[in-house]
Amino acid sequence: MTVRFGLLGAGRIGKVHAKAVCGDANAKLVAVADAFPAAADAIASAYGCEVRTIEAIEAAKDIDAVVICTPTDTHADLIERFARAGKAIFCEKPVDLDVARVKACIKVVDEVKGKLMVGFNRRFDPHFMAVKKAIDEGRIGAVEMVTITSRDPGAPPADYIKRSGGIFRDMTIHDFDMARFLLGEEPVAVTATAAVLVDKAIGEAGDYDSVSVILQTASGKQAIISNSRRATYGYDQRIEIHGSKGMVAAENQRPFSIEVANGEGYTRPPLHDFFMTRYTEAYANEIASFIAAIEKGVAITPSGADGLAALQLADAALQSVKEGKLVKVA
Amino acid sequence: MTVRFGLLGAGRIGKVHAKAVCGDANAKLVAVADAFPAAADAIASAYGCEVRTIEAIEAAKDIDAVVICTPTDTHADLIERFARAGKAIFCEKPVDLDVARVKACIKVVDEVKGKLMVGFNRRFDPHFMAVKKAIDEGRIGAVEMVTITSRDPGAPPADYIKRSGGIFRDMTIHDFDMARFLLGEEPVAVTATAAVLVDKAIGEAGDYDSVSVILQTASGKQAIISNSRRATYGYDQRIEIHGSKGMVAAENQRPFSIEVANGEGYTRPPLHDFFMTRYTEAYANEIASFIAAIEKGVAITPSGADGLAALQLADAALQSVKEGKLVKVA
Amino acid sequence: MTVRFGLLGAGRIGKVHAKAVCGDANAKLVAVADAFPAAADAIASAYGCEVRTIEAIEAAKDIDAVVICTPTDTHADLIERFARAGKAIFCEKPVDLDVARVKACIKVVDEVKGKLMVGFNRRFDPHFMAVKKAIDEGRIGAVEMVTITSRDPGAPPADYIKRSGGIFRDMTIHDFDMARFLLGEEPVAVTATAAVLVDKAIGEAGDYDSVSVILQTASGKQAIISNSRRATYGYDQRIEIHGSKGMVAAENQRPFSIEVANGEGYTRPPLHDFFMTRYTEAYANEIASFIAAIEKGVAITPSGADGLAALQLADAALQSVKEGKLVKVA
Amino acid sequence: MTVRFGLLGAGRIGKVHAKAVCGDANAKLVAVADAFPAAADAIASAYGCEVRTIEAIEAAKDIDAVVICTPTDTHADLIERFARAGKAIFCEKPVDLDVARVKACIKVVDEVKGKLMVGFNRRFDPHFMAVKKAIDEGRIGAVEMVTITSRDPGAPPADYIKRSGGIFRDMTIHDFDMARFLLGEEPVAVTATAAVLVDKAIGEAGDYDSVSVILQTASGKQAIISNSRRATYGYDQRIEIHGSKGMVAAENQRPFSIEVANGEGYTRPPLHDFFMTRYTEAYANEIASFIAAIEKGVAITPSGADGLAALQLADAALQSVKEGKLVKVA
């Protein structure tokens, strides 16, 4: 079986997914839609697919699934439309920045028995997958404490910040998802601190750039998240899980594994400086997982419910900062 | 000048300090006191010093300084007595488990212009000193986020737990001191979570064995502390500081730096499994620093005030856990 | 410009190159030939190219370049034929196992001003390229001593050994090429030792499985090569260059960068266990470099002369073992 | 039992051994002799021992053992004298630079059933000891290939070079001893290359500063040694053993285990820059081993025969360089 795809949104991340779809032996990119014709044309000519309108893709009989890479504020509407149209849906995170809207959207998907995958790409990074596998194989016993260090190479412009929903919903949300993925038990309480240490413009936009979060589950498992919007040494993405029988950690990735030694010491190159080069394999694996789930007719994860859960943790973290207290999560 | 020492308490940590005093070219161990004559005798014969009573050491004219390694509940009284006797005092942490008692004790020391050093040995670990030096040299710019991972090889017996003052005052207190040492700015708020994941007996003794803490300073700098009473891979002691220009971290230490590779992978040995072997150099450096400060007549750090500040953070962390809120620290 | 390719040989390595050609925006795979129709068909259907005979590809006007992945004993003949046919040639190493035959072949290529690249893929590994770049940028000063550790995951069957030309011509030849590439000066003397330590069948086939080689240049620079046909921990591929101002080294590569710690220690996974997964990027870069050289009309490296030089070092190493002496190389 | 020591030679290495003797609970430093009274006095006052003449130490009834740290050309004579005087002897390497003289000296020691340990300190480094233990425990199966990288931080002055016996007898000799120690089988053949790449003055003194050596045993095991008289990044001391079941390696040591990351990359400090700080523990362990062997009345290693064997390999390496051939060793 070949899963036939329509791509909605031909921007930066759209190109990544187009490539992943075209590189998968079980998938075919049939059409692309974008508000900017030039962007759609570029993908169409690079991958030999058609340019269509969103409406045409919605109505198309030769399309089984869509990848939604349009602006965030269109996600929920498009999910609802394409779920009703009977297409399997891969949607970039987040479904929406508003919990109520996300819940409504998921309700629609559920009503039509739609298939929805939310793009938490990190679950598909080979190194993090190996961490998860080590846990699942019992190599570290029961998970007790998860530590996630996640720092961006550089802060985005204030304009982006304003539309982002804030650091917890925009950046930490990936870490909330990873924490849920790795803890193996839902967090029930969140406490967080936040500050503006990197760029005053971020503070002026009403957001933070440096945050620390603790999540706790009902049985007492804990997850710590450390975020900064800037790391001079590259895209810092580490995960460590401490368990009853041991510890497992995923190291940072760098493009070149060399070391130069001289009187100054031993120096390895900086890390990847861009999320797309860091997570190249994760993006491809994510789409492959989506395709495989469609083919096999099995449940798709991370699901809309996963997207909702991460967003609720983000909201709780923000509330914790604002109110100076531990916030319970349902 | 030779600083002449009396040692109060000839137990495990007393022996460590006896060795450090005797190995220092500027110091001499004159006498030792212990409630158990056999313990005092062992040190006396090993290092060629006298056995005396505490009272005799207090009154001795041939003793300039004392090292207090007696049980915690005697520390504050002994500090007051020996401060009044004009001896320079090195006291194992903590001064006391009660903030009011510590304050009263420090007041006495200040009134008699006494000299008091509190045994936060980790400040003197060569690797952590190198971290501090890197910060002070500006290699990472302004400190923003401190991450301290501190896990004991194994949980102490419940009996110890009962007398310990609880994990925050007994174990995390070292990390609170390191956080203060490295942040370069006083924490003003504490939030913490705590659980019993390692040993139910610890919970039955009213304590926790797995805790996560966030400290925040007035300017927004943050420190994260992760503690567990058990790590199967040894004594896990890591520090990382993220700053505006870079990051500096101290790696774990192991007794043997070898690696064995085979079909199972590449394996390095476990870490040190005991705080005394892990911090051998720190203990020696700490006493050397105390001696040097006496000789040069300069201020002694970490001081009684440092001991107090760490204890206040411990109390705040416990309050945060109990009340489910961020606790402000004066 | 698009370089149009014919592929000769549709076996394991042929597939790797087919994928590389098809993944390159500046190239197109037009046709494939193989003695086994099924093998050719598989590539043709996977990549949408035609199946043709070698003769047809030789005569084709729609083909600019060929990739030769046929058995070693056909390489020299095919190079001569396709050079005369005016095609640019990428040939898997070696050109031939016999120095005289290689010289004759190169002579033909030179006479017709042909373009020939020999497949020393390691020059194109991103990590080794970063090593070379560090040297070229002067980061380690003048190169003095090169150390190459190259161990296969497991020994090939004796049948392969018999046809291989022996370990020096089959396996070490890659290291001879890297040594030449990195020394920046031709080796003029070779000394080597060799033994059968891994598999007696290899000895019975007249070959060795464990060898150590020293190369020396006229100015005294030295390269050490350590080879074994078996490494239980994976495909061990390390390079280190010691220079007047410092040292640069490329670490081994593993598929997953995780570490699991427990009472046994800290364990990272084994290395890649197959040359194709270890050198995936190198194979793609190699073909891209070939294509770029054709497009730009610049000299192609590694050239036939590079293939010859490495083979001469292999012959010299074998002579050194047989005669127990340092062998001079012209 | 307490082993009572006389120290012959109060120079740099004499001080190291004096400290080791005095720090060992089973030994006592009774007397020191040195041609320079000030040097002897310094040790006498630091460690509370007497200054005596060599003759007085030879005749002393209160001395059981001597440590010989005098200039190399006095070693053999002193060994013979003190062996005849019935003292156990620890002698810094080498016994002598001339094989015939060493043989004669060992003959005398054997005749009087003397006890002689030769100061190959590296066998007692805790990391290298852990490597040996891993081999002895069978963790890597049968030893096949030993790789020793040994580079000094900086070249000694030409004056030293002239008296040194040349790089093979002065520097590589330590690596020859380690190779013998780790191979578990005697080398029977040596091939080497040598050059002057670091300092022309070394060449003018008739020596080399950059050498590569291969040793081979009767069964085909191989050891590679890479030496340079200069490494900008510190004292480079690595050992790796490849075996039938795996590999074991000892990493380099540095005084501070920190890492600083910024836009330039991740930098760890240089290695130790002095053999005495690198091998501090090895020197103490070596003397402790000597003392323990005397106390237990067991055979002492490394013995005079070990000193001889390493010297013969050094001579063979030099001959290999001079004659351009593999040299057989008896």
GROMACS .gro file of N, CA and C in nm, chain A residues 38-86:
model
  147
   38ALA      N    1   0.460   3.074  -0.508
   38ALA     CA    2   0.600   3.043  -0.535
   38ALA      C    3   0.649   2.931  -0.444
   39ALA      N    4   0.606   2.934  -0.318
   39ALA     CA    5   0.650   2.832  -0.224
   39ALA      C    6   0.596   2.696  -0.265
   40ALA      N    7   0.470   2.692  -0.303
   40ALA     CA    8   0.410   2.565  -0.347
   40ALA      C    9   0.478   2.516  -0.474
   41ASP      N   10   0.503   2.609  -0.567
   41ASP     CA   11   0.568   2.570  -0.692
   41ASP      C   12   0.705   2.508  -0.668
   42ALA      N   13   0.777   2.565  -0.574
   42ALA     CA   14   0.913   2.516  -0.547
   42ALA      C   15   0.909   2.370  -0.504
   43ILE      N   16   0.816   2.339  -0.416
   43ILE     CA   17   0.806   2.200  -0.372
   43ILE      C   18   0.753   2.112  -0.485
   44ALA      N   19   0.657   2.164  -0.559
   44ALA     CA   20   0.599   2.085  -0.668
   44ALA      C   21   0.706   2.046  -0.770
   45SER      N   22   0.793   2.142  -0.804
   45SER     CA   23   0.893   2.110  -0.905
   45SER      C   24   1.006   2.025  -0.848
   46ALA      N   25   1.037   2.046  -0.722
   46ALA     CA   26   1.145   1.967  -0.662
   46ALA      C   27   1.104   1.821  -0.647
   47TYR      N   28   0.977   1.797  -0.617
   47TYR     CA   29   0.936   1.660  -0.588
   47TYR      C   30   0.835   1.603  -0.687
   48GLY      N   31   0.810   1.678  -0.792
   48GLY     CA   32   0.724   1.623  -0.895
   48GLY      C   33   0.580   1.601  -0.852
   49CYS      N   34   0.525   1.692  -0.773
   49CYS     CA   35   0.384   1.678  -0.735
   49CYS      C   36   0.304   1.797  -0.790
   50GLU      N   37   0.176   1.795  -0.771
   50GLU     CA   38   0.091   1.903  -0.821
   50GLU      C   39   0.074   2.013  -0.718
   51VAL      N   40   0.041   2.133  -0.768
   51VAL     CA   41  -0.004   2.240  -0.679
   51VAL      C   42  -0.156   2.241  -0.684
   52ARG      N   43  -0.217   2.237  -0.566
   52ARG     CA   44  -0.364   2.242  -0.560
   52ARG      C   45  -0.406   2.339  -0.450
   53THR      N   46  -0.533   2.371  -0.450
   53THR     CA   47  -0.583   2.451  -0.337
   53THR      C   48  -0.611   2.357  -0.220
   54ILE      N   49  -0.627   2.416  -0.104
   54ILE     CA   50  -0.663   2.337   0.013
   54ILE      C   51  -0.797   2.268  -0.011
   55GLU      N   52  -0.886   2.339  -0.072
   55GLU     CA   53  -1.017   2.281  -0.099
   55GLU      C   54  -1.007   2.159  -0.191
   56ALA      N   55  -0.921   2.172  -0.291
   56ALA     CA   56  -0.905   2.061  -0.386
   56ALA      C   57  -0.845   1.939  -0.315
   57ILE      N   58  -0.752   1.965  -0.227
   57ILE     CA   59  -0.691   1.853  -0.154
   57ILE      C   60  -0.796   1.788  -0.063
   58GLU      N   61  -0.877   1.874  -0.003
   58GLU     CA   62  -0.982   1.824   0.086
   58GLU      C   63  -1.078   1.731   0.010
   59ALA      N   64  -1.104   1.767  -0.114
   59ALA     CA   65  -1.201   1.691  -0.192
   59ALA      C   66  -1.139   1.576  -0.272
   60ALA      N   67  -1.006   1.572  -0.274
   60ALA     CA   68  -0.936   1.480  -0.364
   60ALA      C   69  -0.958   1.334  -0.325
   61LYS      N   70  -0.983   1.253  -0.428
   61LYS     CA   71  -0.996   1.109  -0.404
   61LYS      C   72  -0.861   1.039  -0.409
   62ASP      N   73  -0.762   1.108  -0.465
   62ASP     CA   74  -0.630   1.045  -0.475
   62ASP      C   75  -0.538   1.086  -0.360
   63ILE      N   76  -0.596   1.132  -0.253
   63ILE     CA   77  -0.516   1.171  -0.136
   63ILE      C   78  -0.572   1.106  -0.010
   64ASP      N   79  -0.483   1.036   0.062
   64ASP     CA   80  -0.523   0.962   0.183
   64ASP      C   81  -0.491   1.037   0.311
   65ALA      N   82  -0.390   1.123   0.302
   65ALA     CA   83  -0.339   1.182   0.427
   65ALA      C   84  -0.285   1.320   0.399
   66VAL      N   85  -0.289   1.406   0.502
   66VAL     CA   86  -0.231   1.539   0.485
   66VAL      C   87  -0.131   1.568   0.596
   67VAL      N   88  -0.035   1.652   0.559
   67VAL     CA   89   0.061   1.704   0.656
   67VAL      C   90   0.033   1.853   0.668
   68ILE      N   91  -0.003   1.897   0.788
   68ILE     CA   92  -0.040   2.037   0.809
   68ILE      C   93   0.077   2.116   0.864
   69CYS      N   94   0.130   2.208   0.783
   69CYS     CA   95   0.246   2.289   0.822
   69CYS      C   96   0.213   2.437   0.804
   70THR      N   97   0.087   2.468   0.814
   70THR     CA   98   0.043   2.608   0.799
   70THR      C   99   0.061   2.681   0.933
   71PRO      N  100   0.034   2.812   0.935
   71PRO     CA  101   0.048   2.885   1.062
   71PRO      C  102  -0.037   2.822   1.173
   72THR      N  103   0.011   2.835   1.297
   72THR     CA  104  -0.053   2.772   1.413
   72THR      C  105  -0.202   2.802   1.423
   73ASP      N  106  -0.241   2.927   1.394
   73ASP     CA  107  -0.382   2.963   1.417
   73ASP      C  108  -0.478   2.899   1.316
   74THR      N  109  -0.424   2.830   1.218
   74THR     CA  110  -0.509   2.758   1.122
   74THR      C  111  -0.520   2.609   1.153
   75HIS      N  112  -0.434   2.560   1.243
   75HIS     CA  113  -0.424   2.415   1.266
   75HIS      C  114  -0.558   2.351   1.303
   76ALA      N  115  -0.622   2.407   1.406
   76ALA     CA  116  -0.743   2.340   1.457
   76ALA      C  117  -0.852   2.334   1.350
   77ASP      N  118  -0.871   2.443   1.278
   77ASP     CA  119  -0.972   2.442   1.172
   77ASP      C  120  -0.941   2.338   1.066
   78LEU      N  121  -0.814   2.336   1.024
   78LEU     CA  122  -0.776   2.241   0.918
   78LEU      C  123  -0.790   2.097   0.966
   79ILE      N  124  -0.754   2.074   1.090
   79ILE     CA  125  -0.769   1.938   1.142
   79ILE      C  126  -0.915   1.894   1.134
   80GLU      N  127  -1.002   1.983   1.178
   80GLU     CA  128  -1.145   1.948   1.175
   80GLU      C  129  -1.194   1.922   1.032
   81ARG      N  130  -1.156   2.010   0.942
   81ARG     CA  131  -1.198   1.993   0.802
   81ARG      C  132  -1.148   1.861   0.744
   82PHE      N  133  -1.019   1.833   0.763
   82PHE     CA  134  -0.962   1.714   0.699
   82PHE      C  135  -1.002   1.585   0.771
   83ALA      N  136  -1.030   1.597   0.900
   83ALA     CA  137  -1.083   1.479   0.970
   83ALA      C  138  -1.219   1.444   0.911
   84ARG      N  139  -1.300   1.547   0.893
   84ARG     CA  140  -1.433   1.524   0.833
   84ARG      C  141  -1.422   1.473   0.690
   85ALA      N  142  -1.315   1.515   0.623
   85ALA     CA  143  -1.295   1.469   0.485
   85ALA      C  144  -1.238   1.328   0.480
   86GLY      N  145  -1.211   1.272   0.598
   86GLY     CA  146  -1.166   1.132   0.602
   86GLY      C  147  -1.019   1.113   0.575
   0.00000   0.00000   0.00000
